[in-house]
PDB file of C-alpha atoms in Angstrom:
ATOM      1  CA  MET A1239     -30.239   8.992  -6.848  1.00  0.00           C
ATOM      2  CA  ASN A1240     -31.096   9.698 -10.504  1.00  0.00           C
ATOM      3  CA  GLY A1241     -28.630  10.576 -13.239  1.00  0.00           C
ATOM      4  CA  GLN A1242     -29.266  14.331 -13.149  1.00  0.00           C
ATOM      5  CA  ALA A1243     -28.668  14.495  -9.396  1.00  0.00           C
ATOM      6  CA  GLN A1244     -25.442  12.527  -9.845  1.00  0.00           C
ATOM      7  CA  LEU A1245     -24.442  14.895 -12.651  1.00  0.00           C
ATOM      8  CA  GLY A1246     -24.908  17.896 -10.387  1.00  0.00           C
ATOM      9  CA  ASP A1247     -22.910  16.315  -7.566  1.00  0.00           C
ATOM     10  CA  PHE A1248     -20.130  15.401  -9.971  1.00  0.00           C
ATOM     11  CA  LEU A1249     -19.884  18.919 -11.403  1.00  0.00           C
ATOM     12  CA  ARG A1250     -19.959  20.627  -7.992  1.00  0.00           C
ATOM     13  CA  THR A1251     -17.322  18.336  -6.526  1.00  0.00           C
ATOM     14  CA  ARG A1252     -14.938  18.563  -9.434  1.00  0.00           C
ATOM     15  CA  ARG A1253     -15.359  22.344  -9.617  1.00  0.00           C
ATOM     16  CA  SER A1254     -14.465  22.623  -5.936  1.00  0.00           C
ATOM     17  CA  GLN A1255     -11.281  20.614  -6.553  1.00  0.00           C
ATOM     18  CA  LEU A1256      -9.926  23.065  -9.145  1.00  0.00           C
ATOM     19  CA  ARG A1257      -7.944  25.989  -7.808  1.00  0.00           C
ATOM     20  CA  PRO A1258      -8.037  29.261  -9.759  1.00  0.00           C
ATOM     21  CA  ALA A1259      -4.287  28.988 -10.284  1.00  0.00           C
ATOM     22  CA  ASP A1260      -4.784  25.588 -11.967  1.00  0.00           C
ATOM     23  CA  VAL A1261      -6.705  27.184 -14.833  1.00  0.00           C
ATOM     24  CA  GLY A1262      -5.165  30.641 -14.928  1.00  0.00           C
ATOM     25  CA  VAL A1263      -7.986  32.540 -13.194  1.00  0.00           C
ATOM     26  CA  PRO A1264      -6.612  35.611 -11.350  1.00  0.00           C
ATOM     27  CA  THR A1265      -7.790  36.152  -7.770  1.00  0.00           C
ATOM     28  CA  TYR A1266      -5.924  39.396  -6.944  1.00  0.00           C
ATOM     29  CA  GLY A1267      -5.366  38.201  -3.389  1.00  0.00           C
ATOM     30  CA  GLU A1268      -9.065  38.264  -2.505  1.00  0.00           C
ATOM     31  CA  ARG A1269     -10.515  36.098   0.264  1.00  0.00           C
ATOM     32  CA  ARG A1270     -12.724  33.403  -1.292  1.00  0.00           C
ATOM     33  CA  ARG A1271     -15.693  31.911   0.521  1.00  0.00           C
ATOM     34  CA  VAL A1272     -15.892  28.707  -1.534  1.00  0.00           C
ATOM     35  CA  PRO A1273     -13.183  26.145  -2.295  1.00  0.00           C
ATOM     36  CA  GLY A1274     -12.094  25.910  -5.878  1.00  0.00           C
ATOM     37  CA  LEU A1275     -13.668  27.771  -8.771  1.00  0.00           C
ATOM     38  CA  ARG A1276     -16.866  29.748  -8.587  1.00  0.00           C
ATOM     39  CA  ARG A1277     -19.739  28.844 -10.860  1.00  0.00           C
ATOM     40  CA  GLU A1278     -19.338  31.964 -12.939  1.00  0.00           C
ATOM     41  CA  GLU A1279     -15.641  31.254 -13.409  1.00  0.00           C
ATOM     42  CA  LEU A1280     -16.262  27.710 -14.574  1.00  0.00           C
ATOM     43  CA  ALA A1281     -19.081  28.848 -16.871  1.00  0.00           C
ATOM     44  CA  GLN A1282     -16.804  31.474 -18.440  1.00  0.00           C
ATOM     45  CA  LEU A1283     -14.057  28.912 -19.019  1.00  0.00           C
ATOM     46  CA  ALA A1284     -16.569  26.564 -20.668  1.00  0.00           C
ATOM     47  CA  GLY A1285     -18.163  29.300 -22.751  1.00  0.00           C
ATOM     48  CA  VAL A1286     -21.711  28.846 -21.390  1.00  0.00           C
ATOM     49  CA  SER A1287     -23.996  31.158 -19.471  1.00  0.00           C
ATOM     50  CA  VAL A1288     -23.876  31.139 -15.691  1.00  0.00           C
ATOM     51  CA  SER A1289     -27.617  30.457 -15.438  1.00  0.00           C
ATOM     52  CA  TYR A1290     -27.366  27.462 -17.771  1.00  0.00           C
ATOM     53  CA  TYR A1291     -24.415  25.993 -15.901  1.00  0.00           C
ATOM     54  CA  THR A1292     -26.212  26.585 -12.584  1.00  0.00           C
ATOM     55  CA  ARG A1293     -29.214  24.602 -13.836  1.00  0.00           C
ATOM     56  CA  LEU A1294     -26.879  21.727 -14.733  1.00  0.00           C
ATOM     57  CA  GLU A1295     -25.433  21.660 -11.216  1.00  0.00           C
ATOM     58  CA  GLN A1296     -28.934  21.786  -9.745  1.00  0.00           C
ATOM     59  CA  GLY A1297     -30.106  18.851 -11.871  1.00  0.00           C
ATOM     60  CA  GLN A1298     -32.689  20.985 -13.660  1.00  0.00           C
ATOM     61  CA  SER A1299     -31.492  20.584 -17.250  1.00  0.00           C
ATOM     62  CA  ARG A1300     -31.676  17.476 -19.411  1.00  0.00           C
ATOM     63  CA  SER A1301     -30.754  19.163 -22.662  1.00  0.00           C
ATOM     64  CA  ALA A1302     -26.988  19.471 -22.412  1.00  0.00           C
ATOM     65  CA  SER A1303     -25.483  18.789 -25.821  1.00  0.00           C
ATOM     66  CA  PRO A1304     -22.332  16.689 -26.281  1.00  0.00           C
ATOM     67  CA  GLU A1305     -20.492  19.840 -27.369  1.00  0.00           C
ATOM     68  CA  VAL A1306     -21.426  21.689 -24.169  1.00  0.00           C
ATOM     69  CA  LEU A1307     -20.411  18.715 -22.048  1.00  0.00           C
ATOM     70  CA  ASP A1308     -17.072  18.537 -23.861  1.00  0.00           C
ATOM     71  CA  ALA A1309     -16.487  22.235 -23.163  1.00  0.00           C
ATOM     72  CA  ILE A1310     -17.297  21.786 -19.472  1.00  0.00           C
ATOM     73  CA  ALA A1311     -15.007  18.748 -19.332  1.00  0.00           C
ATOM     74  CA  ARG A1312     -12.135  20.779 -20.781  1.00  0.00           C
ATOM     75  CA  ALA A1313     -12.734  23.529 -18.234  1.00  0.00           C
ATOM     76  CA  LEU A1314     -12.724  20.952 -15.422  1.00  0.00           C
ATOM     77  CA  GLN A1315      -9.606  19.274 -16.877  1.00  0.00           C
ATOM     78  CA  LEU A1316     -11.258  15.857 -16.929  1.00  0.00           C
ATOM     79  CA  ASP A1317      -9.418  12.876 -18.356  1.00  0.00           C
ATOM     80  CA  GLU A1318     -10.909  10.503 -20.938  1.00  0.00           C
ATOM     81  CA  SER A1319     -12.565   8.196 -18.396  1.00  0.00           C
ATOM     82  CA  GLU A1320     -14.078  11.129 -16.527  1.00  0.00           C
ATOM     83  CA  LEU A1321     -15.331  12.622 -19.812  1.00  0.00           C
ATOM     84  CA  ARG A1322     -17.147   9.382 -20.672  1.00  0.00           C
ATOM     85  CA  HIS A1323     -18.601   9.346 -17.160  1.00  0.00           C
ATOM     86  CA  LEU A1324     -19.859  12.918 -17.568  1.00  0.00           C
ATOM     87  CA  HIS A1325     -21.605  12.041 -20.832  1.00  0.00           C
ATOM     88  CA  GLY A1326     -23.051   8.908 -19.246  1.00  0.00           C
ATOM     89  CA  LEU A1327     -24.546  10.877 -16.358  1.00  0.00           C
ATOM     90  CA  ALA A1328     -26.144  13.348 -18.774  1.00  0.00           C
ATOM     91  CA  GLU A1329     -27.704  10.506 -20.758  1.00  0.00           C
ATOM     92  CA  ALA A1330     -28.740   8.389 -17.786  1.00  0.00           C
ATOM     93  CA  ASP A1331     -32.283   9.663 -17.314  1.00  0.00           C
ATOM     94  CA  ARG A1332     -33.030   9.951 -21.026  1.00  0.00           C
ATOM     95  CA  HIS A1333     -32.696   6.330 -22.032  1.00  0.00           C
ATOM     96  CA  ARG A1334     -32.671   4.228 -18.863  1.00  0.00           C
ATOM     97  CA  PRO A1335     -35.913   2.522 -17.778  1.00  0.00           C
ATOM     98  CA  ARG A1336     -37.140   3.484 -14.319  1.00  0.00           C
ATOM     99  CA  ASN A1337     -38.227   1.313 -11.399  1.00  0.00           C
ATOM    100  CA  ARG A1338     -37.219  -1.977 -12.990  1.00  0.00           C
ATOM    101  CA  ARG A1339     -36.160  -4.616 -10.498  1.00  0.00           C
ATOM    102  CA  PRO A1340     -32.637  -5.836 -11.300  1.00  0.00           C
ATOM    103  CA  VAL A1341     -32.482  -9.391 -12.610  1.00  0.00           C
ATOM    104  CA  PRO A1342     -30.052 -11.611 -10.622  1.00  0.00           C
ATOM    105  CA  GLU A1343     -26.792 -11.816 -12.518  1.00  0.00           C
ATOM    106  CA  ARG A1344     -25.674 -15.194 -13.806  1.00  0.00           C
ATOM    107  CA  VAL A1345     -22.448 -16.638 -15.130  1.00  0.00           C
ATOM    108  CA  THR A1346     -22.530 -17.261 -18.853  1.00  0.00           C
ATOM    109  CA  GLU A1347     -21.445 -20.601 -20.252  1.00  0.00           C
ATOM    110  CA  ALA A1348     -18.609 -18.823 -22.077  1.00  0.00           C
ATOM    111  CA  ALA A1349     -17.333 -17.406 -18.764  1.00  0.00           C
ATOM    112  CA  ARG A1350     -17.440 -20.844 -17.137  1.00  0.00           C
ATOM    113  CA  GLN A1351     -15.452 -22.307 -20.021  1.00  0.00           C
ATOM    114  CA  LEU A1352     -12.903 -19.523 -19.625  1.00  0.00           C
ATOM    115  CA  LEU A1353     -12.550 -20.303 -15.910  1.00  0.00           C
ATOM    116  CA  ASP A1354     -11.952 -23.937 -16.770  1.00  0.00           C
ATOM    117  CA  VAL A1355      -9.119 -23.255 -19.214  1.00  0.00           C
ATOM    118  CA  LEU A1356      -7.503 -20.732 -16.866  1.00  0.00           C
ATOM    119  CA  GLY A1357      -6.653 -23.477 -14.408  1.00  0.00           C
ATOM    120  CA  ASP A1358      -3.191 -22.091 -13.542  1.00  0.00           C
ATOM    121  CA  VAL A1359      -4.293 -18.431 -13.570  1.00  0.00           C
ATOM    122  CA  PRO A1360      -6.367 -16.915 -10.737  1.00  0.00           C
ATOM    123  CA  ALA A1361      -9.691 -15.829 -12.242  1.00  0.00           C
ATOM    124  CA  VAL A1362     -12.920 -14.414 -10.805  1.00  0.00           C
ATOM    125  CA  VAL A1363     -16.216 -13.582 -12.530  1.00  0.00           C
ATOM    126  CA  LEU A1364     -17.675 -10.321 -11.168  1.00  0.00           C
ATOM    127  CA  GLY A1365     -21.102  -8.805 -11.671  1.00  0.00           C
ATOM    128  CA  ARG A1366     -21.570  -5.098 -12.210  1.00  0.00           C
ATOM    129  CA  ARG A1367     -21.899  -4.449  -8.443  1.00  0.00           C
ATOM    130  CA  SER A1368     -18.666  -6.454  -7.883  1.00  0.00           C
ATOM    131  CA  ASP A1369     -20.528  -9.537  -6.627  1.00  0.00           C
ATOM    132  CA  VAL A1370     -18.461 -12.711  -7.072  1.00  0.00           C
ATOM    133  CA  LEU A1371     -20.517 -14.849  -9.463  1.00  0.00           C
ATOM    134  CA  ALA A1372     -17.860 -17.566  -9.817  1.00  0.00           C
ATOM    135  CA  TRP A1373     -14.151 -18.213  -9.406  1.00  0.00           C
ATOM    136  CA  ASN A1374     -11.734 -20.946 -10.265  1.00  0.00           C
ATOM    137  CA  ARG A1375      -9.790 -22.780  -7.571  1.00  0.00           C
ATOM    138  CA  LEU A1376      -6.747 -20.507  -7.785  1.00  0.00           C
ATOM    139  CA  GLY A1377      -8.857 -17.335  -7.926  1.00  0.00           C
ATOM    140  CA  HIS A1378     -10.530 -18.340  -4.691  1.00  0.00           C
ATOM    141  CA  ALA A1379      -7.171 -19.220  -3.108  1.00  0.00           C
ATOM    142  CA  LEU A1380      -5.553 -15.909  -4.065  1.00  0.00           C
ATOM    143  CA  PHE A1381      -8.353 -13.442  -3.356  1.00  0.00           C
ATOM    144  CA  ALA A1382     -10.481 -15.038  -0.643  1.00  0.00           C
ATOM    145  CA  GLY A1383      -9.059 -18.326   0.567  1.00  0.00           C
ATOM    146  CA  HIS A1384     -10.567 -17.684   4.007  1.00  0.00           C
ATOM    147  CA  LEU A1385     -14.091 -17.950   2.586  1.00  0.00           C
ATOM    148  CA  ASP A1386     -16.085 -21.041   1.655  1.00  0.00           C
ATOM    149  CA  PRO A1387     -15.296 -21.738  -2.023  1.00  0.00           C
ATOM    150  CA  ASP A1388     -18.942 -22.605  -2.729  1.00  0.00           C
ATOM    151  CA  THR A1389     -20.454 -19.271  -1.612  1.00  0.00           C
ATOM    152  CA  PRO A1390     -20.742 -17.799  -5.149  1.00  0.00           C
ATOM    153  CA  GLU A1391     -23.169 -20.597  -6.041  1.00  0.00           C
ATOM    154  CA  SER A1392     -25.856 -19.116  -3.753  1.00  0.00           C
ATOM    155  CA  VAL A1393     -27.254 -15.754  -4.886  1.00  0.00           C
ATOM    156  CA  GLY A1394     -27.965 -14.589  -1.342  1.00  0.00           C
ATOM    157  CA  GLU A1395     -24.524 -15.507  -0.026  1.00  0.00           C
ATOM    158  CA  ARG A1396     -22.263 -14.307  -2.806  1.00  0.00           C
ATOM    159  CA  PRO A1397     -19.180 -12.403  -1.627  1.00  0.00           C
ATOM    160  CA  ASN A1398     -18.869  -8.838  -2.843  1.00  0.00           C
ATOM    161  CA  MET A1399     -15.386  -7.618  -3.697  1.00  0.00           C
ATOM    162  CA  ALA A1400     -16.087  -3.996  -2.757  1.00  0.00           C
ATOM    163  CA  ARG A1401     -17.456  -5.116   0.606  1.00  0.00           C
ATOM    164  CA  LEU A1402     -14.432  -7.372   1.139  1.00  0.00           C
ATOM    165  CA  VAL A1403     -11.927  -4.622   0.310  1.00  0.00           C
ATOM    166  CA  PHE A1404     -13.451  -2.169   2.775  1.00  0.00           C
ATOM    167  CA  LEU A1405     -14.949  -4.327   5.505  1.00  0.00           C
ATOM    168  CA  ASP A1406     -12.975  -7.588   5.574  1.00  0.00           C
ATOM    169  CA  HIS A1407      -9.746  -7.599   7.593  1.00  0.00           C
ATOM    170  CA  HIS A1408      -8.188 -10.454   5.607  1.00  0.00           C
ATOM    171  CA  THR A1409      -8.707  -8.720   2.259  1.00  0.00           C
ATOM    172  CA  ARG A1410      -7.457  -5.410   3.605  1.00  0.00           C
ATOM    173  CA  GLU A1411      -4.236  -7.046   4.784  1.00  0.00           C
ATOM    174  CA  LEU A1412      -3.861  -8.769   1.419  1.00  0.00           C
ATOM    175  CA  TYR A1413      -2.904  -5.522  -0.373  1.00  0.00           C
ATOM    176  CA  ALA A1414       0.368  -3.807   0.520  1.00  0.00           C
ATOM    177  CA  ASP A1415      -0.984  -0.547  -0.928  1.00  0.00           C
ATOM    178  CA  TRP A1416      -4.555  -0.874   0.250  1.00  0.00           C
ATOM    179  CA  PRO A1417      -5.555   2.765  -0.459  1.00  0.00           C
ATOM    180  CA  SER A1418      -4.699   2.318  -4.149  1.00  0.00           C
ATOM    181  CA  LYS A1419      -6.902  -0.771  -4.406  1.00  0.00           C
ATOM    182  CA  ALA A1420      -9.668   0.941  -2.443  1.00  0.00           C
ATOM    183  CA  ARG A1421      -9.668   3.995  -4.720  1.00  0.00           C
ATOM    184  CA  ALA A1422      -9.875   1.746  -7.773  1.00  0.00           C
ATOM    185  CA  VAL A1423     -12.881  -0.060  -6.293  1.00  0.00           C
ATOM    186  CA  VAL A1424     -14.665   3.212  -5.510  1.00  0.00           C
ATOM    187  CA  GLY A1425     -13.851   4.689  -8.916  1.00  0.00           C
ATOM    188  CA  ASN A1426     -15.276   1.653 -10.648  1.00  0.00           C
ATOM    189  CA  LEU A1427     -18.456   1.746  -8.542  1.00  0.00           C
ATOM    190  CA  ARG A1428     -18.822   5.408  -9.485  1.00  0.00           C
ATOM    191  CA  LEU A1429     -18.775   4.478 -13.174  1.00  0.00           C
ATOM    192  CA  VAL A1430     -21.360   1.752 -12.670  1.00  0.00           C
ATOM    193  CA  ALA A1431     -23.626   4.044 -10.616  1.00  0.00           C
ATOM    194  CA  GLY A1432     -23.576   6.546 -13.467  1.00  0.00           C
ATOM    195  CA  GLN A1433     -24.478   3.868 -15.991  1.00  0.00           C
ATOM    196  CA  HIS A1434     -27.250   2.376 -13.833  1.00  0.00           C
ATOM    197  CA  PRO A1435     -28.778   5.242 -11.819  1.00  0.00           C
ATOM    198  CA  GLN A1436     -31.945   3.250 -11.045  1.00  0.00           C
ATOM    199  CA  ASP A1437     -30.142   0.209  -9.602  1.00  0.00           C
ATOM    200  CA  GLY A1438     -31.510   0.036  -6.078  1.00  0.00           C
ATOM    201  CA  ALA A1439     -29.231  -2.826  -5.038  1.00  0.00           C
ATOM    202  CA  LEU A1440     -26.177  -0.824  -6.084  1.00  0.00           C
ATOM    203  CA  HIS A1441     -27.312   2.220  -4.118  1.00  0.00           C
ATOM    204  CA  ALA A1442     -27.968  -0.002  -1.100  1.00  0.00           C
ATOM    205  CA  LEU A1443     -24.413  -1.326  -1.348  1.00  0.00           C
ATOM    206  CA  VAL A1444     -23.008   2.209  -1.545  1.00  0.00           C
ATOM    207  CA  GLY A1445     -25.102   3.237   1.447  1.00  0.00           C
ATOM    208  CA  GLU A1446     -23.937   0.249   3.482  1.00  0.00           C
ATOM    209  CA  LEU A1447     -20.270   0.862   2.710  1.00  0.00           C
ATOM    210  CA  GLY A1448     -20.600   4.571   3.409  1.00  0.00           C
ATOM    211  CA  SER A1449     -22.190   3.938   6.807  1.00  0.00           C
ATOM    212  CA  LYS A1450     -19.671   1.281   7.859  1.00  0.00           C
ATOM    213  CA  SER A1451     -16.460   2.771   6.456  1.00  0.00           C
ATOM    214  CA  THR A1452     -15.477   6.421   6.823  1.00  0.00           C
ATOM    215  CA  GLU A1453     -12.740   5.775   4.243  1.00  0.00           C
ATOM    216  CA  PHE A1454     -15.286   4.673   1.674  1.00  0.00           C
ATOM    217  CA  ALA A1455     -17.512   7.649   2.450  1.00  0.00           C
ATOM    218  CA  SER A1456     -14.598  10.040   1.954  1.00  0.00           C
ATOM    219  CA  MET A1457     -13.497   8.422  -1.316  1.00  0.00           C
ATOM    220  CA  TRP A1458     -17.070   8.299  -2.639  1.00  0.00           C
ATOM    221  CA  ALA A1459     -17.585  11.995  -1.940  1.00  0.00           C
ATOM    222  CA  ASP A1460     -14.429  12.767  -3.902  1.00  0.00           C
ATOM    223  CA  HIS A1461     -16.108  11.749  -7.203  1.00  0.00           C
ATOM    224  CA  ARG A1462     -12.877  10.362  -8.667  1.00  0.00           C
ATOM    225  CA  ILE A1463     -13.322   7.995 -11.588  1.00  0.00           C
ATOM    226  CA  LYS A1464     -10.872   5.119 -12.030  1.00  0.00           C
ATOM    227  CA  PRO A1465     -11.735   2.145 -14.232  1.00  0.00           C
ATOM    228  CA  CYS A1466     -10.360  -1.134 -12.842  1.00  0.00           C
ATOM    229  CA  THR A1467      -9.061  -2.444 -16.160  1.00  0.00           C
ATOM    230  CA  VAL A1468      -5.341  -3.110 -15.644  1.00  0.00           C
ATOM    231  CA  ALA A1469      -3.399  -2.495 -12.434  1.00  0.00           C
ATOM    232  CA  ALA A1470      -0.398  -3.995 -10.653  1.00  0.00           C
ATOM    233  CA  TYR A1471      -0.711  -4.774  -6.945  1.00  0.00           C
ATOM    234  CA  GLU A1472       1.710  -6.127  -4.387  1.00  0.00           C
ATOM    235  CA  MET A1473      -0.102  -8.787  -2.388  1.00  0.00           C
ATOM    236  CA  ARG A1474       0.884 -10.288   0.961  1.00  0.00           C
ATOM    237  CA  HIS A1475      -0.617 -13.742   0.876  1.00  0.00           C
ATOM    238  CA  PRO A1476      -0.804 -15.675   4.155  1.00  0.00           C
ATOM    239  CA  LEU A1477       0.250 -18.954   2.490  1.00  0.00           C
ATOM    240  CA  VAL A1478       2.977 -17.971   0.006  1.00  0.00           C
ATOM    241  CA  GLY A1479       4.144 -14.532   1.114  1.00  0.00           C
ATOM    242  CA  THR A1480       4.632 -11.451  -1.048  1.00  0.00           C
ATOM    243  CA  LEU A1481       3.923 -11.473  -4.763  1.00  0.00           C
ATOM    244  CA  THR A1482       3.130  -8.833  -7.380  1.00  0.00           C
ATOM    245  CA  VAL A1483       0.239  -9.535  -9.731  1.00  0.00           C
ATOM    246  CA  VAL A1484      -1.290  -7.640 -12.629  1.00  0.00           C
ATOM    247  CA  GLN A1485      -5.060  -7.673 -12.284  1.00  0.00           C
ATOM    248  CA  GLN A1486      -6.761  -7.399 -15.669  1.00  0.00           C
ATOM    249  CA  THR A1487     -10.454  -7.091 -16.419  1.00  0.00           C
ATOM    250  CA  LEU A1488     -11.643  -8.998 -19.477  1.00  0.00           C
ATOM    251  CA  SER A1489     -14.936  -7.594 -20.745  1.00  0.00           C
ATOM    252  CA  HIS A1490     -16.961  -8.201 -23.880  1.00  0.00           C
ATOM    253  CA  GLY A1491     -19.756  -5.687 -23.522  1.00  0.00           C
ATOM    254  CA  PRO A1492     -22.491  -5.468 -20.879  1.00  0.00           C
ATOM    255  CA  GLY A1493     -22.716  -8.174 -18.269  1.00  0.00           C
ATOM    256  CA  PRO A1494     -20.292  -9.931 -15.957  1.00  0.00           C
ATOM    257  CA  VAL A1495     -16.546  -9.492 -16.408  1.00  0.00           C
ATOM    258  CA  VAL A1496     -13.667 -11.872 -15.779  1.00  0.00           C
ATOM    259  CA  VAL A1497     -10.801 -10.571 -13.634  1.00  0.00           C
ATOM    260  CA  VAL A1498      -7.514 -12.453 -13.943  1.00  0.00           C
ATOM    261  CA  ALA A1499      -4.252 -12.069 -12.013  1.00  0.00           C
ATOM    262  CA  THR A1500      -1.026 -12.698 -13.919  1.00  0.00           C
ATOM    263  CA  THR A1501       2.624 -12.644 -12.882  1.00  0.00           C
ATOM    264  CA  GLU A1502       5.872 -11.979 -14.717  1.00  0.00           C
ATOM    265  CA  ALA A1503       7.557 -15.065 -16.167  1.00  0.00           C
ATOM    266  CA  ASP A1504      10.532 -16.495 -14.217  1.00  0.00           C
ATOM    267  CA  SER A1505       9.903 -14.077 -11.342  1.00  0.00           C
ATOM    268  CA  PRO A1506       9.614 -14.708  -7.597  1.00  0.00           C
ATOM    269  CA  SER A1507       5.936 -13.807  -7.961  1.00  0.00           C
ATOM    270  CA  ARG A1508       5.443 -16.547 -10.565  1.00  0.00           C
ATOM    271  CA  ALA A1509       7.182 -18.990  -8.212  1.00  0.00           C
ATOM    272  CA  ALA A1510       4.886 -17.930  -5.360  1.00  0.00           C
ATOM    273  CA  LEU A1511       1.827 -18.440  -7.546  1.00  0.00           C
ATOM    274  CA  THR A1512       3.074 -21.899  -8.535  1.00  0.00           C
ATOM    275  CA  LEU A1513       3.527 -22.702  -4.861  1.00  0.00           C
ATOM    276  CA  LEU A1514      -0.039 -21.532  -4.182  1.00  0.00           C
ATOM    277  CA  THR A1515      -1.260 -23.783  -6.978  1.00  0.00           C
ATOM    278  CA  GLN A1516       0.448 -26.781  -5.402  1.00  0.00           C
ATOM    279  CA  ALA A1517      -0.669 -25.888  -1.881  1.00  0.00           C
ATOM    280  CA  THR A1518      -4.326 -25.743  -2.878  1.00  0.00           C
ATOM    281  CA  LEU A1519      -4.497 -28.911  -4.966  1.00  0.00           C
ATOM    282  CA  PRO A1520      -7.119 -31.369  -3.753  1.00  0.00           C
ATOM    283  CA  SER A1521      -5.503 -34.038  -1.603  1.00  0.00           C
ATOM    284  CA  THR A1522      -6.463 -36.762  -4.089  1.00  0.00           C
ATOM    285  CA  THR A1523      -4.457 -35.092  -6.872  1.00  0.00           C
ATOM    286  CA  ARG A1524      -1.375 -34.029  -4.960  1.00  0.00           C
ATOM    287  CA  PRO A1525       1.801 -35.842  -5.935  1.00  0.00           C
ATOM    288  CA  VAL A1526       2.717 -38.410  -3.278  1.00  0.00           C
ATOM    289  CA  THR A1527       6.352 -38.570  -2.217  1.00  0.00           C
ATOM    290  CA  GLN A1528       7.192 -42.153  -1.271  1.00  0.00           C
ATOM    291  CA  GLU A1529       9.945 -43.185   1.084  1.00  0.00           C
ATOM    292  CA  PRO A1530      12.436 -45.605  -0.514  1.00  0.00           C
ATOM    293  CA  ARG A1531      11.553 -49.176   0.370  1.00  0.00           C
ATOM    294  CA  ARG A1532      13.991 -51.039   2.555  1.00  0.00           C
ATOM    295  CA  ALA A1533      14.772 -54.680   1.856  1.00  0.00           C
ATOM    296  CA  ASP A1534      13.188 -57.214   4.166  1.00  0.00           C
ATOM    297  CA  PRO A1535      15.964 -59.516   5.468  1.00  0.00           C
ATOM    298  CA  ALA A1536      13.400 -62.262   6.055  1.00  0.00           C
ATOM    299  CA  LEU A1537      12.723 -62.587   2.322  1.00  0.00           C
ATOM    300  CA  PRO A1538      15.009 -64.779   0.203  1.00  0.00           C
ATOM    301  CA  GLY A1539      17.377 -62.857  -2.042  1.00  0.00           C
ATOM    302  CA  SER A1540      17.012 -59.565  -0.192  1.00  0.00           C
ATOM    303  CA  ARG A1541      19.739 -57.573   1.440  1.00  0.00           C
ATOM    304  CA  LEU A1542      19.770 -54.635   3.813  1.00  0.00           C
ATOM    305  CA  LEU A1543      20.135 -51.080   2.433  1.00  0.00           C
ATOM    306  CA  ALA A1544      22.121 -50.224   5.512  1.00  0.00           C
ATOM    307  CA  ASP A1545      23.926 -52.366   8.051  1.00  0.00           C
TER     308      ASP A1545
END
């Protein structure tokens, strides 16, 4: 789906979600055949002609100015993230190359160094389609301890966080408020789809999730935008029990991002994370608890610890 088609879908969906009462449009008790605002009502609120707005919804206009888009965003009561998404959809077909095969994403050396220094903090490197490109030991243990830790090293076998959230039973059970996490995943994929309308692999992922999960299909059709930058989640980990983490996305421009999970100092969640750290240490580095040695009565000068 190209950017103009996505723009039309976005406008139609968000228009249908606005009730006349939300924006002060009188209805005089009439029976309405369409949910939400009519095109002419939205066009009047935005100060544009009905024919021009109709062309935008039909994907037939590539000339929408930033000022017009801002006016439409105000009429639709979009927030800042949704406004940026709207502008991105309008620009998508103007400056994005077409039919270019996506290059496999790779972990930068800087990201690998960051994973190394974040030894006591769960960290995962994600590509733009939410593929797991790398994780540190604790990131693997927290988010996907049931998977082989080496899977991100093979391009064809990399786990995908969106696929795990919607299709993997373990990951679904990991989040106490799964719908909140799911909506964040869908909202983030929506942003990426608007930025990369020609990404065939991304559209294939969306199609797969939509066909296998009715919940994903419903959330995707809702056109809600929610950047996954900072969010607190209660997690129910099978090894250490319940803990609350703040998942933060560290990004420095285009390319992979690093997602870290932090906990409040001196909290039960911090204690649970420390326990997870200890539980997942390699056996060769775990502290060994030795039993006190008992004296051997057969050796000269020794005496029994207990009679």
